[in-house]
XYZ file of C-alpha atoms in Angstrom:
431
model
C -0.070 -0.011 0.111
C 1.353 3.478 -0.965
C 1.688 6.289 1.286
C -1.009 8.172 -0.477
C -3.273 5.561 -0.024
C -2.462 5.361 3.724
C -3.142 9.154 4.110
C -6.327 8.849 2.477
C -7.647 5.927 4.755
C -6.535 7.944 7.798
C -8.311 11.144 6.509
C -11.547 8.951 5.906
C -11.165 7.551 9.358
C -10.565 10.940 11.208
C -13.637 12.485 9.087
C -15.947 9.394 10.011
C -14.837 9.772 13.709
C -15.697 13.505 13.676
C -18.958 13.010 12.080
C -19.935 10.321 14.490
C -18.766 12.727 17.269
C -20.919 15.477 15.895
C -23.776 12.956 15.743
C -23.124 11.803 19.258
C -23.228 15.477 20.463
C -26.339 16.112 18.641
C -28.017 12.957 20.217
C -26.765 14.022 23.619
C -28.259 17.467 23.077
C -31.589 15.881 21.894
C -31.557 13.477 25.023
C -30.772 16.375 27.191
C -33.779 18.427 25.836
C -35.962 15.228 26.062
C -35.143 14.712 29.829
C -35.756 18.338 30.444
C -39.037 18.230 28.818
C -39.930 15.070 30.631
C -38.642 16.552 34.103
C -40.798 19.789 33.189
C -43.866 17.823 32.164
C -43.476 15.471 35.378
C -43.174 18.674 37.603
C -46.405 20.107 35.684
C -48.239 16.846 36.242
C -47.289 16.779 39.854
C -48.187 20.540 40.395
C -51.637 19.802 38.768
C -52.161 16.577 40.936
C -51.240 18.796 43.960
C -53.573 21.488 42.920
C -56.365 19.154 42.279
C -55.558 17.386 45.583
C -55.886 20.816 47.390
C -59.111 21.701 45.558
C -60.607 18.594 46.775
C -59.456 19.190 50.279
C -60.744 22.762 50.119
C -64.297 21.210 49.030
C -64.139 18.786 52.107
C -63.112 21.471 54.465
C -65.600 24.065 53.604
C -68.455 21.312 53.760
C -67.369 19.996 56.841
C -69.177 22.681 58.790
C -72.507 24.258 58.274
C -71.638 27.526 60.067
C -70.082 30.353 57.930
C -67.323 31.449 60.559
C -66.020 27.708 60.725
C -66.187 27.661 56.855
C -64.013 30.745 56.717
C -61.653 30.028 59.232
C -60.983 26.474 57.315
C -60.431 28.061 54.058
C -58.397 30.714 55.500
C -56.202 28.047 57.448
C -55.738 26.134 54.168
C -54.579 29.004 51.973
C -52.024 30.188 54.670
C -50.999 26.506 55.324
C -50.068 26.081 51.607
C -48.447 29.684 51.333
C -50.545 30.810 48.731
C -50.981 34.034 50.620
C -49.220 35.600 53.754
C -52.512 36.934 54.773
C -56.028 35.855 53.946
C -59.466 36.885 54.927
C -63.184 36.793 53.707
C -65.678 39.677 53.478
C -69.089 37.913 54.186
C -72.293 39.474 52.689
C -74.531 39.838 55.852
C -78.222 38.712 55.229
C -80.011 41.563 57.032
C -78.271 44.523 55.567
C -76.138 43.253 52.496
C -73.224 44.825 54.520
C -69.701 43.340 54.397
C -68.259 41.892 57.388
C -64.573 40.477 57.453
C -63.432 37.472 58.964
C -61.137 37.313 60.824
C -60.993 40.864 62.016
C -64.697 41.681 61.845
C -64.141 45.320 63.158
C -62.507 46.016 59.523
C -64.238 48.289 57.199
C -64.016 47.338 53.301
C -62.418 49.765 51.129
C -63.303 51.028 47.743
C -61.736 48.013 45.904
C -63.685 45.455 48.063
C -66.791 47.304 47.437
C -66.213 47.523 43.642
C -65.712 43.669 43.635
C -68.898 43.002 45.661
C -70.712 45.236 43.614
C -69.374 44.045 40.110
C -68.697 40.560 40.926
C -65.415 40.787 38.985
C -61.876 40.103 40.459
C -59.609 42.951 41.500
C -55.920 41.975 40.786
C -52.714 43.865 42.045
C -49.245 42.598 41.974
C -49.234 41.644 45.750
C -53.140 41.635 46.454
C -56.012 39.696 45.111
C -59.685 40.249 45.581
C -61.807 37.253 44.279
C -65.697 37.199 44.162
C -67.136 34.261 46.148
C -70.189 33.492 43.808
C -72.528 30.712 43.177
C -74.638 31.655 39.898
C -75.778 35.200 40.156
C -75.450 35.423 44.025
C -72.385 37.023 45.785
C -71.803 35.339 49.281
C -68.238 37.253 49.817
C -64.994 38.616 48.532
C -61.936 36.537 49.296
C -58.986 39.017 50.062
C -55.240 37.868 49.598
C -52.025 39.626 50.392
C -48.359 38.326 50.191
C -45.014 40.039 49.788
C -44.324 38.342 46.372
C -46.203 38.904 43.473
C -49.069 36.880 42.327
C -48.446 34.954 38.786
C -51.250 34.759 36.337
C -51.144 30.985 36.908
C -51.690 31.442 40.627
C -54.498 33.844 40.056
C -56.238 31.350 37.796
C -55.788 28.681 40.486
C -56.781 30.936 43.439
C -59.888 31.796 41.417
C -60.983 27.898 41.220
C -60.253 28.005 45.112
C -62.795 30.820 45.422
C -65.311 28.907 43.275
C -64.906 25.707 45.510
C -65.294 27.809 48.747
C -68.385 29.751 47.476
C -70.357 26.567 47.452
C -69.525 25.716 51.107
C -70.446 29.164 52.109
C -73.773 28.961 50.234
C -74.411 25.595 52.168
C -73.564 27.302 55.387
C -75.759 30.374 54.700
C -78.721 28.429 53.753
C -78.313 26.119 56.836
C -78.096 29.178 59.270
C -80.880 30.977 57.686
C -83.264 27.809 57.973
C -82.044 27.090 61.560
C -82.724 30.549 62.616
C -86.312 30.291 61.100
C -86.875 26.999 62.841
C -85.804 28.434 66.146
C -87.957 31.400 65.765
C -90.914 29.245 64.996
C -90.087 26.848 67.674
C -89.957 29.697 70.313
C -92.980 31.217 68.984
C -95.040 27.974 69.754
C -93.906 27.807 73.209
C -96.105 29.348 75.762
C -95.938 32.337 78.124
C -96.052 31.135 81.622
C -98.194 32.746 84.106
C -98.696 31.278 87.646
C -99.479 32.603 91.317
C -96.698 34.336 93.267
C -96.002 31.553 95.501
C -94.836 29.244 92.582
C -91.895 30.134 90.965
C -90.850 28.505 87.363
C -88.154 28.670 85.061
C -88.764 27.022 81.429
C -85.859 26.516 79.014
C -85.676 25.310 75.560
C -82.494 24.580 73.421
C -82.820 23.206 69.890
C -80.490 20.651 68.705
C -77.052 22.105 67.998
C -76.830 19.952 64.665
C -79.326 19.963 61.843
C -81.895 22.460 60.576
C -84.954 20.725 61.506
C -87.560 21.939 64.259
C -87.884 19.777 67.108
C -91.050 18.428 68.893
C -90.366 19.188 72.268
C -92.661 21.524 74.474
C -93.515 22.646 78.017
C -96.580 24.157 79.619
C -97.862 25.518 82.948
C -100.817 27.581 83.830
C -103.220 27.979 86.493
C -106.804 26.378 86.029
C -109.865 28.226 87.113
C -110.040 26.150 90.381
C -106.692 27.354 91.464
C -104.918 23.973 90.335
C -101.533 24.543 88.811
C -101.082 22.085 85.670
C -97.566 21.167 84.420
C -96.744 19.536 81.168
C -93.724 18.686 79.192
C -93.533 16.300 76.221
C -91.682 15.263 73.144
C -92.924 14.307 69.526
C -90.861 11.656 67.808
C -88.674 13.038 65.061
C -87.863 16.446 63.617
C -89.159 18.818 60.923
C -92.227 20.540 60.149
C -94.221 17.665 60.801
C -93.151 17.063 64.329
C -93.568 20.757 64.982
C -97.438 20.558 63.721
C -98.032 17.655 65.889
C -96.342 19.144 68.867
C -98.568 22.293 68.545
C -101.601 20.236 68.225
C -100.714 17.962 71.368
C -99.514 21.046 73.614
C -102.824 22.972 72.884
C -105.004 19.811 73.338
C -103.552 18.986 76.623
C -103.794 22.644 77.780
C -107.602 22.544 76.654
C -108.370 18.955 78.205
C -106.838 19.757 81.561
C -108.356 23.406 81.703
C -111.808 21.648 81.285
C -111.103 19.793 84.679
C -109.651 16.428 83.395
C -107.077 14.935 85.569
C -103.584 13.932 84.114
C -104.549 10.398 83.037
C -107.591 11.325 81.172
C -106.071 14.292 79.566
C -103.327 12.038 78.306
C -106.169 9.471 77.174
C -107.651 12.064 75.104
C -104.595 13.152 73.552
C -103.748 9.740 72.599
C -106.991 9.299 70.883
C -106.476 12.714 69.142
C -102.832 11.744 67.877
C -104.320 8.439 66.444
C -106.885 10.337 64.611
C -104.299 12.605 62.984
C -102.779 11.723 59.427
C -99.418 11.167 61.183
C -96.937 8.344 61.759
C -95.368 10.118 64.717
C -95.686 9.225 68.404
C -95.056 11.252 71.400
C -94.059 11.069 74.943
C -95.656 13.368 77.601
C -96.090 13.786 81.355
C -98.996 15.670 82.782
C -99.169 17.075 86.432
C -101.460 19.097 88.540
C -100.580 20.663 92.016
C -103.011 22.034 94.538
C -101.138 24.464 96.673
C -103.657 24.563 99.492
C -103.015 20.767 100.211
C -99.872 20.099 98.490
C -101.304 17.099 96.459
C -99.595 16.419 93.356
C -101.176 14.062 90.639
C -99.356 12.824 87.477
C -99.432 10.572 84.716
C -96.880 9.732 82.099
C -97.213 8.225 78.523
C -93.532 6.848 77.714
C -91.730 9.719 79.473
C -88.958 10.147 81.833
C -89.812 10.479 85.650
C -90.368 13.769 87.343
C -87.895 14.817 89.933
C -88.881 16.248 93.025
C -86.487 17.799 95.408
C -87.343 18.404 99.258
C -86.209 18.045 102.679
C -85.347 14.350 101.983
C -83.135 15.204 98.843
C -83.933 14.430 95.273
C -86.174 11.624 94.339
C -87.814 10.282 91.176
C -91.647 10.145 90.959
C -91.261 7.041 88.983
C -94.054 4.567 88.628
C -95.226 2.250 85.905
C -95.605 4.236 82.710
C -98.235 4.103 79.885
C -96.959 3.338 76.043
C -96.268 6.447 73.939
C -99.140 8.444 72.775
C -100.303 7.583 69.214
C -99.382 3.812 69.198
C -101.997 1.880 67.412
C -103.878 0.389 70.140
C -105.992 1.748 73.356
C -104.441 1.211 76.776
C -104.859 2.138 80.485
C -103.081 4.997 81.700
C -102.247 5.152 85.437
C -102.731 8.259 87.492
C -100.568 8.732 90.638
C -100.789 11.089 93.646
C -98.327 12.148 96.424
C -98.061 15.193 98.802
C -95.190 17.831 98.671
C -94.318 20.571 101.195
C -93.518 24.090 100.555
C -89.968 24.653 99.341
C -90.122 21.726 97.227
C -88.633 21.825 93.608
C -90.197 19.831 90.568
C -88.265 19.241 87.367
C -89.991 17.959 84.188
C -87.586 17.662 81.216
C -87.305 15.746 77.715
C -84.858 13.112 76.842
C -82.537 15.473 75.167
C -81.251 16.643 78.550
C -80.061 13.226 79.670
C -79.654 10.870 76.750
C -76.342 10.538 75.093
C -74.971 8.128 72.509
C -72.003 6.849 74.498
C -73.942 6.826 77.717
C -76.775 4.678 79.207
C -79.695 6.278 80.298
C -79.364 5.547 84.027
C -75.866 7.479 84.060
C -77.722 10.338 82.304
C -80.350 10.308 84.928
C -77.808 9.888 87.749
C -76.096 12.949 86.629
C -79.107 14.900 86.555
C -80.146 14.028 89.931
C -76.869 15.204 91.210
C -77.164 18.520 89.112
C -80.655 18.987 90.540
C -79.575 18.541 94.043
C -76.600 21.053 93.724
C -78.809 24.088 92.699
C -81.447 23.503 95.532
C -81.825 27.167 97.104
C -80.710 29.075 93.969
C -83.086 31.491 92.065
C -85.073 29.397 89.797
C -83.595 31.016 86.616
C -80.159 30.371 87.525
C -80.925 26.940 88.653
C -82.273 26.178 85.370
C -79.357 27.617 83.663
C -76.946 25.743 85.914
C -78.771 22.529 85.235
C -78.256 23.020 81.446
C -74.794 23.808 81.745
C -73.990 20.893 83.849
C -75.766 18.388 81.647
C -74.893 19.928 78.060
C -71.531 21.409 78.710
C -69.834 22.741 75.704
C -70.640 19.647 73.578
C -73.037 19.976 70.760
C -76.272 18.129 71.396
C -78.017 16.506 68.721
C -81.483 16.502 70.264
C -83.676 19.352 71.397
C -83.749 19.967 75.115
C -86.704 21.150 77.216
C -87.081 21.486 81.069
C -89.497 22.996 83.425
C -88.643 23.843 87.003
C -91.123 24.551 89.508
C -90.563 25.768 92.875
C -93.320 25.883 95.575
C -92.403 28.559 97.987
C -95.367 29.528 100.047
C -96.896 27.787 103.037
C -100.243 26.134 102.452
C -103.099 26.666 104.707
C -104.385 23.177 105.235
C -101.331 20.630 104.573
C -102.091 17.057 104.335
C -99.843 14.072 103.573
C -100.906 11.056 101.773
C -98.863 8.429 100.442
C -98.615 7.403 96.787
C -101.912 5.693 95.374
C -102.739 4.463 92.011
C -106.081 5.676 90.388
C -106.883 3.885 86.977
C -108.192 5.869 84.200
C -110.841 4.905 81.919
C -110.067 3.549 78.240
């Protein structure tokens, strides 16, 4: 092989190597770009996954409560936890005046930008401040206000707009719940009577709606003086909640007052109420206790249909006026209702109540009754209003109760003219 041929071969080899190196560098560059693209795509997918998960968490959090303040607290906490804003708040639209109230810091006043967003339903965007309308359809529920030291990007504004949309649904649900609950409470209180009794008898009546749910309850109390001077006391509870329970409650309360005002004793009044409820187009039942008290003699007569026992507190301490009960009112059969009689002395307290005061899901009924007995004993001698409030506080505490609560506390404070003492006796009532 000649020298020229060798040099040609070497030159071709060098050119081939150079070409392959260029192609290798090209492939490496393409690979790096592909890897960078995959990493960017992965980061974008992860970001979208995180944001989707966050939006789901927002939906769950703002739906976990039906109270506007708690919804706002949950939303603000999530936004600040994720560092989406250094400071967050919500301007809620009040139902009564349509004014804007900020949570937190309710003493703040909205500026012109907040009012403009509330009026026009359009976002107000500044580099370091966002005002986003909280709307469901055409209805404005509030304005979400966000501040932070760094500037908001366009992508973040879009995401926070989605957060505001999710939050608005929770606020709407809370607002509807609170309006319905307020209406239910007003209706319930409007149906409860005004108590009027002689000066020697002190009364304290308390009604507390269930802390959860929006439905009207079926608990009631009543106390009045019959034409012959006898004091009549009643407490009852219709099963279930809602408008049907409230309607039945109103009918039974008025019926029992009418029956006892006519002079019927407790057992006969309950028997008539039972047949009245059976004649209604309703599947609901009710428990009730009726008692009448003669102040001249201290005689108390009572009858109970499926209700918890009256508590009496006197010189001998607290005792249950507990005798065999009749079935609940409204069950599909007739039954005898027993009537009982005892004598109490001046200074005695009587406590009538509904099961919401003593029943708890995690507690047997006897334990609840024991707690009530202790609470009742501790308030002896206190003014009746204070005593009633103390009993409620002791029995309900700070926990939310899921049933309505009624109590009627009666204190006989005058000395009778002709005291007499009789033991308990059973008085059968006709069917």
